[in-house]
Short mmCIF file of N, CA and C in Angstrom, two decimals:
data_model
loop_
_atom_site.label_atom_id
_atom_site.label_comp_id
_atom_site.label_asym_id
_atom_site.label_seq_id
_atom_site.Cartn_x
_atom_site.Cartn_y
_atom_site.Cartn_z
N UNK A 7 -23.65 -31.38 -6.29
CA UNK A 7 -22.35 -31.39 -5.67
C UNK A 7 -21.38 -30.46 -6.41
N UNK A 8 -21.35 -30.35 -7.57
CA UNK A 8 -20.26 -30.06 -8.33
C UNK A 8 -20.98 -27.96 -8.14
N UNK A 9 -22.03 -27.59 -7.93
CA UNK A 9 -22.87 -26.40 -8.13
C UNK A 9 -22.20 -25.75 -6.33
N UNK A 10 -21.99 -27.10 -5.46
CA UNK A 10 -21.67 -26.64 -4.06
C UNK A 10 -19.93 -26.35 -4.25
N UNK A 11 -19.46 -27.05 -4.68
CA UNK A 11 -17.84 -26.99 -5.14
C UNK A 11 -17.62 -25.80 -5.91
N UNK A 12 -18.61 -25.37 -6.74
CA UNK A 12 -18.04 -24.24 -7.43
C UNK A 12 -18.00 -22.94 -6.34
N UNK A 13 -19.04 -22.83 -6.28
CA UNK A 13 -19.92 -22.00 -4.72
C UNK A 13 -18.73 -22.04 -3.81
N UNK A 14 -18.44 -22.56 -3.36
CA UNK A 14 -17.55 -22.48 -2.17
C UNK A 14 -15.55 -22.18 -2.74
N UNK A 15 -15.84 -22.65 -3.83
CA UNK A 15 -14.07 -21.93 -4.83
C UNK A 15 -14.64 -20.35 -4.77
N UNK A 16 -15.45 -20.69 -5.40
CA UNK A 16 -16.04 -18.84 -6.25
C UNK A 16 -15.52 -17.69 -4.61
N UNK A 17 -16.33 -18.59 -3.44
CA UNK A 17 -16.24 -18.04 -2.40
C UNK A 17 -15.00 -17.67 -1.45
N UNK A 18 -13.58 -18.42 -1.71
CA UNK A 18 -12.84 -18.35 -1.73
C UNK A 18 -12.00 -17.70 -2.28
N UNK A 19 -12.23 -17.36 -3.64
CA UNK A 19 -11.48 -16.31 -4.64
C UNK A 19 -11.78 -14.97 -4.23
N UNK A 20 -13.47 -15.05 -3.87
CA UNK A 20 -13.58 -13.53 -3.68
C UNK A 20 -13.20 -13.01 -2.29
N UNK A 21 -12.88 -13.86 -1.25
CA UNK A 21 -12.47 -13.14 -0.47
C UNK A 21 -11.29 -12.42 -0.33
N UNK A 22 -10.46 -14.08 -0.77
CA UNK A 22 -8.78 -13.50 -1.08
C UNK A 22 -8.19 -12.08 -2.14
N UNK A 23 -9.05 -11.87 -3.28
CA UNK A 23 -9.02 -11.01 -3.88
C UNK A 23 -9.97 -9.52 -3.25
N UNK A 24 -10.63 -9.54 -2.65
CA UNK A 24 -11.25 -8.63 -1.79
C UNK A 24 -10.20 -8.23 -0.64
N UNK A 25 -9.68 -8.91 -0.07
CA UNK A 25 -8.87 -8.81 1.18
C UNK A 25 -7.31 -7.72 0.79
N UNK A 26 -7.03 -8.05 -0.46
CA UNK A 26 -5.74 -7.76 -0.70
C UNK A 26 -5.63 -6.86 -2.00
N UNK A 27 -6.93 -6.22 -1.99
CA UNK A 27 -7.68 -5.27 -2.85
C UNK A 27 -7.57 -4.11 -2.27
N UNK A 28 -7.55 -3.40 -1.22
CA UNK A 28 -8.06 -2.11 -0.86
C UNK A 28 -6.62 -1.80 0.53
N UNK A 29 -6.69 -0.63 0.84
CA UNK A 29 -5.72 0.42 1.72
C UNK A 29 -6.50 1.32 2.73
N UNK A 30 -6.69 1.24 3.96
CA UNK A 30 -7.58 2.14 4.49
C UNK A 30 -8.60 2.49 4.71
N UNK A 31 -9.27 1.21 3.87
CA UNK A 31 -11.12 1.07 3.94
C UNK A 31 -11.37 1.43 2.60
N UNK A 32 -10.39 1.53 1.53
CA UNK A 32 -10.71 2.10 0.07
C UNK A 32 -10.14 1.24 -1.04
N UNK A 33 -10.90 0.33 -1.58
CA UNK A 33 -10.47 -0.28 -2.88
C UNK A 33 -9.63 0.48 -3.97
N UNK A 34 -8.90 -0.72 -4.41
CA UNK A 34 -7.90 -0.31 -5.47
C UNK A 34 -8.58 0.19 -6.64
N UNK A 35 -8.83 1.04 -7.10
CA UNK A 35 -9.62 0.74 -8.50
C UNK A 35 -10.91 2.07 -8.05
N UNK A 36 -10.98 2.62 -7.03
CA UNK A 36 -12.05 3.26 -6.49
C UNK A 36 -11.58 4.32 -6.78
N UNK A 37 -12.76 5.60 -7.35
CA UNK A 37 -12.73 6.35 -7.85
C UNK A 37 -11.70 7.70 -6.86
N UNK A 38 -11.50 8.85 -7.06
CA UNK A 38 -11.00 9.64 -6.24
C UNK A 38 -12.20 10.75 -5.58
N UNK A 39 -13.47 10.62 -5.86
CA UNK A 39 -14.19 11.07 -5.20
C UNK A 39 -14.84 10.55 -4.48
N UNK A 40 -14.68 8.96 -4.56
CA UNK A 40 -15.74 7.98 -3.77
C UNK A 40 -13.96 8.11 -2.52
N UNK A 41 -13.28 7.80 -2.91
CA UNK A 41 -11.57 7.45 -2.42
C UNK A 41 -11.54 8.73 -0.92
N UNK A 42 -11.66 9.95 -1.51
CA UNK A 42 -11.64 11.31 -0.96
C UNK A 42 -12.55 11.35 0.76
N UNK A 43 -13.33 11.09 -0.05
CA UNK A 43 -14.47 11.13 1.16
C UNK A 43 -14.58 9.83 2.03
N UNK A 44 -13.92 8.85 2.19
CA UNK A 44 -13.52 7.96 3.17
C UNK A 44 -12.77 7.89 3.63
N UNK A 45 -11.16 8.34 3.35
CA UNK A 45 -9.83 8.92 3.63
C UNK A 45 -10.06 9.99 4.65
N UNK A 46 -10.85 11.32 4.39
CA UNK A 46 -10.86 12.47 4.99
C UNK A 46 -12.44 11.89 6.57
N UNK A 47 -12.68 10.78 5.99
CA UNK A 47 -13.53 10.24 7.22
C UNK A 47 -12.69 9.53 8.16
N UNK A 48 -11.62 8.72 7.69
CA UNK A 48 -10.61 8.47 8.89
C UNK A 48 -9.31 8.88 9.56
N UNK A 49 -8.98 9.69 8.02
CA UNK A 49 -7.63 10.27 8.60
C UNK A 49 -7.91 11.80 8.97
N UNK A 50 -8.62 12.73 8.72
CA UNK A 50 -9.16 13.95 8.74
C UNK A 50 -8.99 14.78 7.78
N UNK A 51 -8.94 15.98 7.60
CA UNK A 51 -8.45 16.91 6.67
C UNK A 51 -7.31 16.49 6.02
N UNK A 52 -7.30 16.54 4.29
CA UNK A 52 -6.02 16.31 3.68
C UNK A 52 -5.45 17.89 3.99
N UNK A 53 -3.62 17.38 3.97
CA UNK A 53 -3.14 18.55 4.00
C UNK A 53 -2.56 18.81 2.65
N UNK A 54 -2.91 17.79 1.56
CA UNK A 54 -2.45 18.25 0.09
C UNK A 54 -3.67 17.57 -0.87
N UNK A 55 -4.12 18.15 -1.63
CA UNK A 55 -4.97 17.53 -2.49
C UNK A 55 -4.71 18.13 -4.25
N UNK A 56 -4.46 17.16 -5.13
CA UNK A 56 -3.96 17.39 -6.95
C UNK A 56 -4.89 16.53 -7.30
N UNK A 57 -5.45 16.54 -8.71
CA UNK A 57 -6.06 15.57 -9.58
C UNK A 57 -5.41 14.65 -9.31
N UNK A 58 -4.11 13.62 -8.86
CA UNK A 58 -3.84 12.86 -8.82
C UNK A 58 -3.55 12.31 -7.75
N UNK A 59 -3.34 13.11 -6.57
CA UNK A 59 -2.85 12.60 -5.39
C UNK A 59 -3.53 13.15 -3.96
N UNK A 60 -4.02 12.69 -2.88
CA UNK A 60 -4.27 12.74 -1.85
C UNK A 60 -3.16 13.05 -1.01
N UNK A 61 -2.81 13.90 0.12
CA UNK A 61 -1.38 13.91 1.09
C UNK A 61 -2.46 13.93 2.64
N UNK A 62 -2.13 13.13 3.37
CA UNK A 62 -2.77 13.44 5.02
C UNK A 62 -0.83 13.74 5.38
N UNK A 63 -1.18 14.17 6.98
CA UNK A 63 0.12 14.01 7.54
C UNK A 63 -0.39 14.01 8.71
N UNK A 64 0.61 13.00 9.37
CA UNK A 64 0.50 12.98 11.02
C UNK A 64 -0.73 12.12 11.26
N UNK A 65 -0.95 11.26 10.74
CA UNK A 65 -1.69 9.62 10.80
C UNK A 65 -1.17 8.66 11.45
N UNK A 66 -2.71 7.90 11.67
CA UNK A 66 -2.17 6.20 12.44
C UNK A 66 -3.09 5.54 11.82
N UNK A 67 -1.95 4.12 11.17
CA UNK A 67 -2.44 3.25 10.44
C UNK A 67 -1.75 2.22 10.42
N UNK A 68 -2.71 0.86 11.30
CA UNK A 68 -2.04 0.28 11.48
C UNK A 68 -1.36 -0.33 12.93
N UNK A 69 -1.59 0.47 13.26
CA UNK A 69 -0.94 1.00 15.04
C UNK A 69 0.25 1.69 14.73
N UNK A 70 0.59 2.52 13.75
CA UNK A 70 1.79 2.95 13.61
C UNK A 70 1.76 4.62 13.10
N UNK A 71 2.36 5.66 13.50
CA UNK A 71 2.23 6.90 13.61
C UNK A 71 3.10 7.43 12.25
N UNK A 72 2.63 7.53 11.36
CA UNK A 72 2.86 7.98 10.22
C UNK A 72 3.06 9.63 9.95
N UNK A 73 3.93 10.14 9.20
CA UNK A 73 4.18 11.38 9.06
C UNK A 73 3.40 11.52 7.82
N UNK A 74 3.42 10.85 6.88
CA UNK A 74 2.96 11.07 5.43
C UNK A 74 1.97 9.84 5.18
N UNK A 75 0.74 10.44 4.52
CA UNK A 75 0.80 9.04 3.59
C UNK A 75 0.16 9.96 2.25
N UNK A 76 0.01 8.77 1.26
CA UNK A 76 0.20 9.57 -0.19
C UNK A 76 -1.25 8.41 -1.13
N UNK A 77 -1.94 9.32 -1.30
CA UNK A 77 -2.96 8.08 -2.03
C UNK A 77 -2.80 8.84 -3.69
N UNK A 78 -2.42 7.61 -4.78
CA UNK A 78 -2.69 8.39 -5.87
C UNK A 78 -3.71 7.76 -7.23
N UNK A 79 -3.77 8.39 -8.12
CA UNK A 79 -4.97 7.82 -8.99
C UNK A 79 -4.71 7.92 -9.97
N UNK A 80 -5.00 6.96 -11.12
CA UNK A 80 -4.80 7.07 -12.67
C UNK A 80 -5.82 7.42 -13.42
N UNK A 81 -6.16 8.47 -14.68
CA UNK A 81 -7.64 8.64 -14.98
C UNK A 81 -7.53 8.12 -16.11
N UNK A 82 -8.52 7.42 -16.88
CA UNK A 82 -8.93 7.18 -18.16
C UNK A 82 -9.68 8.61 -18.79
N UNK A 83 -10.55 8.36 -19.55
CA UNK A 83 -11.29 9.65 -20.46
C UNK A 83 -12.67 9.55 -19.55
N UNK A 84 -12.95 8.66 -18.92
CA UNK A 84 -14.08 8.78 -17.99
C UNK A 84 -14.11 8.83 -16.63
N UNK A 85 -13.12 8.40 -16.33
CA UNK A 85 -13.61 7.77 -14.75
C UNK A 85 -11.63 8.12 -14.00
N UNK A 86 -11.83 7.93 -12.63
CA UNK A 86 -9.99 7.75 -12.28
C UNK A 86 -10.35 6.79 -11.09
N UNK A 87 -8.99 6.15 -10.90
CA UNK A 87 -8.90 4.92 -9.88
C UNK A 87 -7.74 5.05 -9.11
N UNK A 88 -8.23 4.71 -8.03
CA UNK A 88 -6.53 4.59 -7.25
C UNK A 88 -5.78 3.28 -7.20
N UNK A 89 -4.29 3.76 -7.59
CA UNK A 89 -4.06 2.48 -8.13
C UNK A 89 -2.18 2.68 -7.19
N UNK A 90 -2.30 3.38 -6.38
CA UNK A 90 -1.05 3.88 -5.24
C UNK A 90 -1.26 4.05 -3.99
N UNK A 91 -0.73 3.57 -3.11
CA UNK A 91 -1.17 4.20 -1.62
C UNK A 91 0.94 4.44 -1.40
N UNK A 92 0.92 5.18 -0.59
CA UNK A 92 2.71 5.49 0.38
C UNK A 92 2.29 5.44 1.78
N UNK A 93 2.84 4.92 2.66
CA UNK A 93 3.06 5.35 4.15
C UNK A 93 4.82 5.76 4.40
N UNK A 94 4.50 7.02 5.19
CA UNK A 94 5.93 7.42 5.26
C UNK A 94 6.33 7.61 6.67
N UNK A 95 7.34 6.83 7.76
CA UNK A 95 7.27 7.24 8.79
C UNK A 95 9.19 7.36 9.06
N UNK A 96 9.53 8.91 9.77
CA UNK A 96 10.87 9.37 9.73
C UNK A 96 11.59 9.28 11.30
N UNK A 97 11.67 7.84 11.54
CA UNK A 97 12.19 7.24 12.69
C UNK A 97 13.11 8.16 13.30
N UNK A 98 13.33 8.55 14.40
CA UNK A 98 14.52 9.42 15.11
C UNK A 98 15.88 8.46 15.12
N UNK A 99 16.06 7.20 15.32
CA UNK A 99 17.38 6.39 15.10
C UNK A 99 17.05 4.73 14.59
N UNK A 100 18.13 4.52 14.90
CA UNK A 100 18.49 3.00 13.45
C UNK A 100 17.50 2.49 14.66
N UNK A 101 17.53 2.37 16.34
CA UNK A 101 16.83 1.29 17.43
C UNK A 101 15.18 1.62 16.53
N UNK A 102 14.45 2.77 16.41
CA UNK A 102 13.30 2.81 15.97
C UNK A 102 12.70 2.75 14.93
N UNK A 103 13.81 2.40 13.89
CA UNK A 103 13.80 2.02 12.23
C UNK A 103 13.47 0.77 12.58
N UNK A 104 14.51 -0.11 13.49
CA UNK A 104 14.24 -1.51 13.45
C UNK A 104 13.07 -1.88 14.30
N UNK A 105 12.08 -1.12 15.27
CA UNK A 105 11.35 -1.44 15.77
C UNK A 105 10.16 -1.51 15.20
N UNK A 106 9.95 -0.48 14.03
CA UNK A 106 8.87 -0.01 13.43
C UNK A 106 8.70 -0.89 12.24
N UNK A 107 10.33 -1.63 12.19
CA UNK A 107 10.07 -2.53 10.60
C UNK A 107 9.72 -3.70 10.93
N UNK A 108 9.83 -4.26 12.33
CA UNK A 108 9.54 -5.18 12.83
C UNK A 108 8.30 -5.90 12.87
N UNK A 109 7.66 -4.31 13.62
CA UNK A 109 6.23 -4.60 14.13
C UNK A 109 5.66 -4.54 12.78
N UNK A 110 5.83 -3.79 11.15
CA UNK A 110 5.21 -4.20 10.15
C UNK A 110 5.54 -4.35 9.82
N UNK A 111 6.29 -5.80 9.77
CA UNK A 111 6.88 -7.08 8.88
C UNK A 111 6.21 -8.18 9.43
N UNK A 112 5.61 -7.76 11.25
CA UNK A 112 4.71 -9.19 11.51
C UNK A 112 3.57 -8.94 11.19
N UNK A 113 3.37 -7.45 11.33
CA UNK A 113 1.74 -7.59 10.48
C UNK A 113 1.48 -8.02 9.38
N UNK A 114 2.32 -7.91 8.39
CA UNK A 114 2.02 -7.99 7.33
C UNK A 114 2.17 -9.43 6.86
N UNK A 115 3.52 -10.05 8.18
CA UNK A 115 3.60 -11.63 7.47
C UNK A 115 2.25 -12.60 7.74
N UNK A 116 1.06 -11.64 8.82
CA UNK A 116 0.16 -12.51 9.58
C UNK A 116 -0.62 -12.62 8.64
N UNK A 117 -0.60 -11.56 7.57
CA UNK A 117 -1.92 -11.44 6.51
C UNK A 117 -1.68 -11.79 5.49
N UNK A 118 -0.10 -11.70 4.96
CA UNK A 118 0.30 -12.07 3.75
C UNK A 118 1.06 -12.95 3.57
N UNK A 119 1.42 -13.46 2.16
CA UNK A 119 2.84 -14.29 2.07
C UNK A 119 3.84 -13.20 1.82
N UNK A 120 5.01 -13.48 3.12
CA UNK A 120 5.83 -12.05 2.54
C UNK A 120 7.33 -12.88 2.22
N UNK A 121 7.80 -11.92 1.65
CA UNK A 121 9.49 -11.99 1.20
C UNK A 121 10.29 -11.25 1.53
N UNK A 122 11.33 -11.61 2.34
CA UNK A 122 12.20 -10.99 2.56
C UNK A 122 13.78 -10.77 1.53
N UNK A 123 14.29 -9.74 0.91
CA UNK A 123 15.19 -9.74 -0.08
C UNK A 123 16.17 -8.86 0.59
N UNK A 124 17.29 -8.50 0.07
CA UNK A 124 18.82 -7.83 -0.13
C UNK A 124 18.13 -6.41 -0.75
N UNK A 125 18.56 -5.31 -0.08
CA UNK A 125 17.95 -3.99 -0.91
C UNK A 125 19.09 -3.34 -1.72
N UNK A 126 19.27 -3.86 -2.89
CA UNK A 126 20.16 -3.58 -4.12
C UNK A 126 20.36 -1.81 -4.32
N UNK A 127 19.75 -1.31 -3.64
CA UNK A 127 19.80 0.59 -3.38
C UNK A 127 20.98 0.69 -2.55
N UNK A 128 20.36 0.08 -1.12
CA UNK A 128 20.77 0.19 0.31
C UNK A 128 21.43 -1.05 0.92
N UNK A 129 22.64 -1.28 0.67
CA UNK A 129 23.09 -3.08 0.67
C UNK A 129 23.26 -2.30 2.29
N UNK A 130 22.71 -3.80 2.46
CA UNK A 130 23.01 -4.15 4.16
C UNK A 130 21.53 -3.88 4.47
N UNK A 131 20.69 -3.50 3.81
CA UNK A 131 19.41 -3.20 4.39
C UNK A 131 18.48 -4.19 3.52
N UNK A 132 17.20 -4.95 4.41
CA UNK A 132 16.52 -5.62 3.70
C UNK A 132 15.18 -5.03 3.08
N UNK A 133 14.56 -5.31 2.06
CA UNK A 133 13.31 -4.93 2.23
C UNK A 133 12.41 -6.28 1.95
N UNK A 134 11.08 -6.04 2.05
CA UNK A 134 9.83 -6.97 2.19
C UNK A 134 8.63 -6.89 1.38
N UNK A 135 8.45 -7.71 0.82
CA UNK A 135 7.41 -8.02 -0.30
C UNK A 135 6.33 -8.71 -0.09
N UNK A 136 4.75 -8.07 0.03
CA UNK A 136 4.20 -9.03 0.46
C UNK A 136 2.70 -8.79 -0.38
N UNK A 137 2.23 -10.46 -0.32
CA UNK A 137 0.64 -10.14 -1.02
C UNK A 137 1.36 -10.33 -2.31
N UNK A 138 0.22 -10.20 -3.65
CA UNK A 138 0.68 -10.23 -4.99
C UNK A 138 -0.37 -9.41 -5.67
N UNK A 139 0.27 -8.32 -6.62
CA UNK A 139 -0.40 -7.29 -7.62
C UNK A 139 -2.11 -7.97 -8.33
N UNK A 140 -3.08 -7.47 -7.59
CA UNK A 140 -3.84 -8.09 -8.58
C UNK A 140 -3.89 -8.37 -10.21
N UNK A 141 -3.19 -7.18 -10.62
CA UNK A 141 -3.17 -7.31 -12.07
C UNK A 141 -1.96 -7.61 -12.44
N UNK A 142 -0.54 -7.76 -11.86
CA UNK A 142 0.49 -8.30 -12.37
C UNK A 142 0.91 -9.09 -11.32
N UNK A 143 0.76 -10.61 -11.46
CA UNK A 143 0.94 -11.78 -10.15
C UNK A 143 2.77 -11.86 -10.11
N UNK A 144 3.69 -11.03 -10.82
CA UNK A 144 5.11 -10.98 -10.60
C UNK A 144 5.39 -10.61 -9.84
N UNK A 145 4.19 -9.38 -9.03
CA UNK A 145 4.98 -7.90 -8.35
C UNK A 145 4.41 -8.25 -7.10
N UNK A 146 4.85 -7.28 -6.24
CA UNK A 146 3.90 -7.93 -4.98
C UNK A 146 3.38 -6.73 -4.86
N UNK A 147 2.36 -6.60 -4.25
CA UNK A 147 1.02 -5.52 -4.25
C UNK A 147 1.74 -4.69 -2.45
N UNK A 148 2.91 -5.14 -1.68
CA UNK A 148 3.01 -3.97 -0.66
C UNK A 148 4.49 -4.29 -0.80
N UNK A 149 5.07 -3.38 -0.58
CA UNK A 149 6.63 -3.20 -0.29
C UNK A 149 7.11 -2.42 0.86
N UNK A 150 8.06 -3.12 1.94
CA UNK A 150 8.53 -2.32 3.19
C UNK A 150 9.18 -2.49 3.40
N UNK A 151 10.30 -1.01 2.99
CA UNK A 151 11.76 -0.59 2.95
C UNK A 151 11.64 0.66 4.22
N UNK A 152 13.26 0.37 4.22
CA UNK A 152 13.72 1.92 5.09
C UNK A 152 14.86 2.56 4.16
N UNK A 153 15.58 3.48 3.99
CA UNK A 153 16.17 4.15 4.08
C UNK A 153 17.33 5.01 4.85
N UNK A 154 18.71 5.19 5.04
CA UNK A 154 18.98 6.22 5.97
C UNK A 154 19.80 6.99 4.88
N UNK A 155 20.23 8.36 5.46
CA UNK A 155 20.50 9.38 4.39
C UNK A 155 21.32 9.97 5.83
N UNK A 156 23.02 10.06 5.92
CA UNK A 156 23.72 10.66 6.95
C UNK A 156 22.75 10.95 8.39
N UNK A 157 22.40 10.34 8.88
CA UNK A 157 22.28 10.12 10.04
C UNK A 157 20.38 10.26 9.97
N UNK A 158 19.60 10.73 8.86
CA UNK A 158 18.37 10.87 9.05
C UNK A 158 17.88 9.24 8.45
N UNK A 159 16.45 8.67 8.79
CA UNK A 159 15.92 8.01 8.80
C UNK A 159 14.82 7.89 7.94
N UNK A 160 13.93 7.28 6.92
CA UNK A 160 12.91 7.03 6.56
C UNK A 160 12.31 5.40 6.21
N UNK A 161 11.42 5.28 6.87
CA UNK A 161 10.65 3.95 6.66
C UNK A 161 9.40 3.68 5.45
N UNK A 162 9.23 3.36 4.70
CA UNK A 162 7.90 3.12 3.59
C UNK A 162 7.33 2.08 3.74
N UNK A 163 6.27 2.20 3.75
CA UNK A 163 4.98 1.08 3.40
C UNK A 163 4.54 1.45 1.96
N UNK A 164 4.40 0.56 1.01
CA UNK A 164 3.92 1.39 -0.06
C UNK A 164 3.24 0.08 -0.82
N UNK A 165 1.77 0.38 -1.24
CA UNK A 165 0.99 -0.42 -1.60
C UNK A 165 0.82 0.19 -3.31
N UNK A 166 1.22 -0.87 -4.27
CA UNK A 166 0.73 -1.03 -5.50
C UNK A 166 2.25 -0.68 -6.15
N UNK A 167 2.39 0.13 -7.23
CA UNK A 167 1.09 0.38 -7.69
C UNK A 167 0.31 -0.58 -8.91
N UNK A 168 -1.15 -0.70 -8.87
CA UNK A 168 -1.57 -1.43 -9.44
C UNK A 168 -2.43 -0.64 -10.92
N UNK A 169 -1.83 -0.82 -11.93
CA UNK A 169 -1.57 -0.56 -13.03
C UNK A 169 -3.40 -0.66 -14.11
N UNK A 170 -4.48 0.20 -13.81
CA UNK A 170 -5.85 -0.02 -14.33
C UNK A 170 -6.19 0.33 -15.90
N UNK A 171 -4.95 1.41 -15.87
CA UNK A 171 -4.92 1.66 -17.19
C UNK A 171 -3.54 1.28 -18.07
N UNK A 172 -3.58 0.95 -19.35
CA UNK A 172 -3.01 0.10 -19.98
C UNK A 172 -3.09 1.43 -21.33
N UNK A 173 -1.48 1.91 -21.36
CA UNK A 173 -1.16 3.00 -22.41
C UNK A 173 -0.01 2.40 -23.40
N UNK A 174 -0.67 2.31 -24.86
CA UNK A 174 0.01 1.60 -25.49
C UNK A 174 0.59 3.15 -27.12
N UNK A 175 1.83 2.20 -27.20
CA UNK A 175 2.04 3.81 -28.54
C UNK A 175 1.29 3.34 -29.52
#
């Protein structure tokens, strides 16, 4: 009994931590060449590629039509991991800021525990916290803010970042 109880916790941990692990079909923690070649399998050709960062533009993820998104990676002396994802989408007015934050604020509340807060940048604007950092359970592992800047618009989805390497003086 106690061998079926563990079995079925164990089984539980790993899903929840599997589920709220990865961005796009690509684990947190996954290398940038394993990362590269599954990215450019769903989103197509990057239109920016650095040792550290992935750029697509003009994506859908999500059901939602993205201008940017941004995958980035931290390297140790052996290996690098992605430990950043951005979604960037530049709404034409405030009606399609609020439509777009809408529709992913319910996605995200369906999958996650989310929070809604006061955006201490942008008072009067909220942003949303959802899921929790695998490696720091303070932070929340997605954040979804907007922005406006004199009459232009920007929305973020932004997953992590989740912190693999640990740089001490």
């Amino acid at each position: 009994m106690k061998r079926l109880f563990a079995a079925v916790i164990s089984l539980f941990i790993g899903m929840g931590s599997t589920y709220a692990q990865e961005v796009a079909g690509v684990k947190f923690g996954e290398s940038y060449d394993s990362a590269i070649k599954k990215l450019i399998n769903k989103f197509g050709d990057a239109s920016g590629k650095t040792r550290d960062m992935i750029l697509f533009d003009n994506i859908i993820y999500a059901g939602v039509e993205f201008d940017h998104a941004s995958f980035h990676f931290q390297y140790s002396t052996d290996r690098s991991y992605l430990h950043m994802a951005s979604f960037i989408v530049k709404p034409k007015s405030e009606k399609e800021v609020k439509n777009i934050m809408d529709n992913l604020k319910d996605k995200l509340s369906s999958k996650y525990e989310t929070k809604e807060e006061d955006d201490v940048l942008f008072p009067g604007r909220k942003i949303y916290m959802a899921g929790q950092n695998p490696k720091n359970a303070s932070r929340p592992l997605i954040i979804l803010s907007d922005q406006s800047y004199g009459g232009l618009y920007e929305l973020s989805l932004s997953y992590g970042p989740i912190e693999f390497i640990t740089e001490e003086l």
